Short mmCIF file of N, CA and C in Angstrom, two decimals:
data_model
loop_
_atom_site.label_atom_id
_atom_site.label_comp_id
_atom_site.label_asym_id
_atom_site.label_seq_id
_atom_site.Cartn_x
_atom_site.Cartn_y
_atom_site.Cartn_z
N UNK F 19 226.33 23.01 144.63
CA UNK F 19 226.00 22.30 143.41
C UNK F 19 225.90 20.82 143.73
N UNK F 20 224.29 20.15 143.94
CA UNK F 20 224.47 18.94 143.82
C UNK F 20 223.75 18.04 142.61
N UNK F 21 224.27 17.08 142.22
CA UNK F 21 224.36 16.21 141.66
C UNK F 21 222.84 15.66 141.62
N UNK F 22 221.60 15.53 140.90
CA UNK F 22 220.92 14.97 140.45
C UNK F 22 221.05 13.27 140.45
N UNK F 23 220.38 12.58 141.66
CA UNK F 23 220.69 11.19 141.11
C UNK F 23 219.08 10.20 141.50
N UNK F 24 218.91 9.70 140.35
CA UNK F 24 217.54 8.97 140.74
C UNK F 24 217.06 7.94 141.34
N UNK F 25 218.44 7.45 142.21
CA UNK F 25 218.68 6.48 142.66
C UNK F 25 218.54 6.99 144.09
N UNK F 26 218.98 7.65 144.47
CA UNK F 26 218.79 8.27 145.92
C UNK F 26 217.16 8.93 146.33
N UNK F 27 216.93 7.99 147.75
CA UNK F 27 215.78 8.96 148.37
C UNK F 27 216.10 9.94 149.53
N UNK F 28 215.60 10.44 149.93
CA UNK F 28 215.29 11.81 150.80
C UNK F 28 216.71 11.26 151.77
N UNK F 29 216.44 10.24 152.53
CA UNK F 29 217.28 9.89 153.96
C UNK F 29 218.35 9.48 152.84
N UNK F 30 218.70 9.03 152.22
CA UNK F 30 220.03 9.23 151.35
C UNK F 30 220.52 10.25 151.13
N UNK F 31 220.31 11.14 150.74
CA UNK F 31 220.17 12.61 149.81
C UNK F 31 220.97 13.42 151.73
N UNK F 32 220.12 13.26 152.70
CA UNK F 32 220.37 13.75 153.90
C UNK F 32 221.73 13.49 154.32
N UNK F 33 222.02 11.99 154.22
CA UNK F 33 222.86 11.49 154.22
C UNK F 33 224.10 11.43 153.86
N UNK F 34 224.27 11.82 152.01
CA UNK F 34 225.45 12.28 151.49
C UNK F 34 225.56 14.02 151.78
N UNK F 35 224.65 14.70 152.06
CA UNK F 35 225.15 16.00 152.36
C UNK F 35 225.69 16.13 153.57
N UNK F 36 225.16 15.41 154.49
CA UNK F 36 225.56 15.52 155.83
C UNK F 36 227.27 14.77 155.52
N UNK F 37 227.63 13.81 155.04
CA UNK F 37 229.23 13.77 154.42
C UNK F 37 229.90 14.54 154.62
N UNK F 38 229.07 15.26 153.37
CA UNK F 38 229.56 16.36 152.92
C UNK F 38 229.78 17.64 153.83
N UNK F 39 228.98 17.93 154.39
CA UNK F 39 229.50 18.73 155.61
C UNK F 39 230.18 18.62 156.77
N UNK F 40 230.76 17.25 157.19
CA UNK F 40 231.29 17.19 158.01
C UNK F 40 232.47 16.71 157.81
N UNK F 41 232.95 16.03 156.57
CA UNK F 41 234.22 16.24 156.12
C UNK F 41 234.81 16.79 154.75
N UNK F 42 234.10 17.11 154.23
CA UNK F 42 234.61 17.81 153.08
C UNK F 42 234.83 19.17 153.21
N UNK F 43 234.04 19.91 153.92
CA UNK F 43 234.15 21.56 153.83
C UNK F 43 235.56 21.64 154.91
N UNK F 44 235.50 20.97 156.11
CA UNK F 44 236.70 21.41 156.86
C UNK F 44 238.14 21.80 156.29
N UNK F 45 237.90 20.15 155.44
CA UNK F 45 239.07 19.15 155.29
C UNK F 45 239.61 19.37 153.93
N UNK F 46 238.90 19.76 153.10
CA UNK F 46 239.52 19.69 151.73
C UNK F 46 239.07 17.99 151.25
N UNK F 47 238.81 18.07 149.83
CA UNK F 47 238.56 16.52 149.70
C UNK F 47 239.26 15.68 149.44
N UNK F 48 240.56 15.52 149.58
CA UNK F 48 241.56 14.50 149.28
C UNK F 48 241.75 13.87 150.77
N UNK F 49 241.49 15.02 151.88
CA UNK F 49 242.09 14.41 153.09
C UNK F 49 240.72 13.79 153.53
N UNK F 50 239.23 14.62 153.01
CA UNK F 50 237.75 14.02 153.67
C UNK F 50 237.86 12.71 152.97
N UNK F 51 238.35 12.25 151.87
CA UNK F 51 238.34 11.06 150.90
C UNK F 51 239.19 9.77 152.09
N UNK F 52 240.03 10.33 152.58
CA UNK F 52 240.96 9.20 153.35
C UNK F 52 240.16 9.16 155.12
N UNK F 53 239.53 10.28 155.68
CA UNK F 53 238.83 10.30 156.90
C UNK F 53 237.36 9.33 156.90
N UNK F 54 236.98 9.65 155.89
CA UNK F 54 236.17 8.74 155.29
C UNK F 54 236.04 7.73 155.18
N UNK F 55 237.50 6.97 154.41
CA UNK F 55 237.53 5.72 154.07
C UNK F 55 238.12 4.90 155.45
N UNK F 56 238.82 5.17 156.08
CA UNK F 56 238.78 5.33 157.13
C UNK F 56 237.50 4.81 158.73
N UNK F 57 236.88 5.53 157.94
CA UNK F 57 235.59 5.57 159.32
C UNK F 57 234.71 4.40 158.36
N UNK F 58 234.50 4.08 157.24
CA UNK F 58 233.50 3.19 156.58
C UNK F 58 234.10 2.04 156.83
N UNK F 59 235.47 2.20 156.48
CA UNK F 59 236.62 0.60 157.13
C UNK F 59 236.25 0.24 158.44
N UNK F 60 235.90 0.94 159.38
CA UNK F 60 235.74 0.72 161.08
C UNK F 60 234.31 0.55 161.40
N UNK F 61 233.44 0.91 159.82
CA UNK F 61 231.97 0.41 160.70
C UNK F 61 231.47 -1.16 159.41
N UNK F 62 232.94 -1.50 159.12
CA UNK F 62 232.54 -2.85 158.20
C UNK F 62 232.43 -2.45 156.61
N UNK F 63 232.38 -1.87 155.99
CA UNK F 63 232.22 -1.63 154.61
C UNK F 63 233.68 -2.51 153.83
N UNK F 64 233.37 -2.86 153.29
CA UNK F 64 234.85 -3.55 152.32
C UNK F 64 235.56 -2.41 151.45
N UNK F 65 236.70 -3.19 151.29
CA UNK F 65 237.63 -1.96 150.68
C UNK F 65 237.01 -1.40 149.28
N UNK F 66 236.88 -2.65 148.58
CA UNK F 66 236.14 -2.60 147.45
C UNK F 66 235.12 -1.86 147.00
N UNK F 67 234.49 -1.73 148.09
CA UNK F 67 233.03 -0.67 148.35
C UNK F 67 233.32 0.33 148.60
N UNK F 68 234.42 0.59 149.58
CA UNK F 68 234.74 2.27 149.71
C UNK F 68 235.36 2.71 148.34
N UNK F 69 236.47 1.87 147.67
CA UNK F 69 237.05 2.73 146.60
C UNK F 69 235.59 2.69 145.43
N UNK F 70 235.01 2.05 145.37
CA UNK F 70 233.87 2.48 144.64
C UNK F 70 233.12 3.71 144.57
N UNK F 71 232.74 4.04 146.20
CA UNK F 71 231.74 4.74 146.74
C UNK F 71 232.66 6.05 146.64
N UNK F 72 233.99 6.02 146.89
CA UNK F 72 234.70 7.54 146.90
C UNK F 72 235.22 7.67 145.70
N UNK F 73 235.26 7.01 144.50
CA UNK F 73 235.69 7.02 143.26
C UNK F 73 236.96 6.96 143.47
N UNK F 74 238.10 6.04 143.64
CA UNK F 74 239.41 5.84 143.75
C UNK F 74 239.76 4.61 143.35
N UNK F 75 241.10 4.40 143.07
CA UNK F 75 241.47 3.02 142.94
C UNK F 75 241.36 1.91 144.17
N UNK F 76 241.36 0.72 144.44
CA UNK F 76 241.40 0.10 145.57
C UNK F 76 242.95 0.19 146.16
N UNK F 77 243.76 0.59 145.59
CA UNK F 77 245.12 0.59 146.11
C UNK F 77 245.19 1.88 146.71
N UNK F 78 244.33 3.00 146.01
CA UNK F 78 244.80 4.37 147.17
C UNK F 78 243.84 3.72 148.72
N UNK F 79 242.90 3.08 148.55
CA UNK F 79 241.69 3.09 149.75
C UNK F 79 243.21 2.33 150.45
N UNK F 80 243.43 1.37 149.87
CA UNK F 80 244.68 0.32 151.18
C UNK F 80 245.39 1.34 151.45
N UNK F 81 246.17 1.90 150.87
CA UNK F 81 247.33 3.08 151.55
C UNK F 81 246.73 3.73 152.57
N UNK F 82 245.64 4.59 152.21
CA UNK F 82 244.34 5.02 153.50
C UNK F 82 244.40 4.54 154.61
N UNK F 83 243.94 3.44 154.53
CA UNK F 83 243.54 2.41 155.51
C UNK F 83 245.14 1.73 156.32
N UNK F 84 245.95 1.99 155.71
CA UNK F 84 247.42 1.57 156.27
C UNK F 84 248.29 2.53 157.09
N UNK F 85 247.87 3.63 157.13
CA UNK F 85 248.38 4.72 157.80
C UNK F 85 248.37 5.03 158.69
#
């Protein structure tokens, strides 16, 4: 089941599924949510942007990122 969004093109769309398959199905999504935030922290993304982008508060992304 995905999500309809009109904002996304094709290499986007590729993009969040491929996410999605490489940490969500393993992992369960609470732990793909922190592997994630995680790996976006290490290629430059701001905290601010990840808790946006994974729908969380900015204080769970710091705990994440502090571990």
């Amino acid at each position: 089941a995905y999500e309809i969004s009109c904002s996304l093109v094709g290499s986007e769309m590729c993009i969040r599924d491929r996410i999605f398959t490489t940490y969500v199905l393993p992992q369960g999504v609470s732990t793909a949510k922190s592997i994630l935030a995680r790996d976006l922290a290490k290629n430059g993304v701001k905290g601010i942007d990840i808790a946006s982008l994974l729908q969380v508060s900015p204080s769970t992304v710091s705990r994440w990122l502090n571990k």
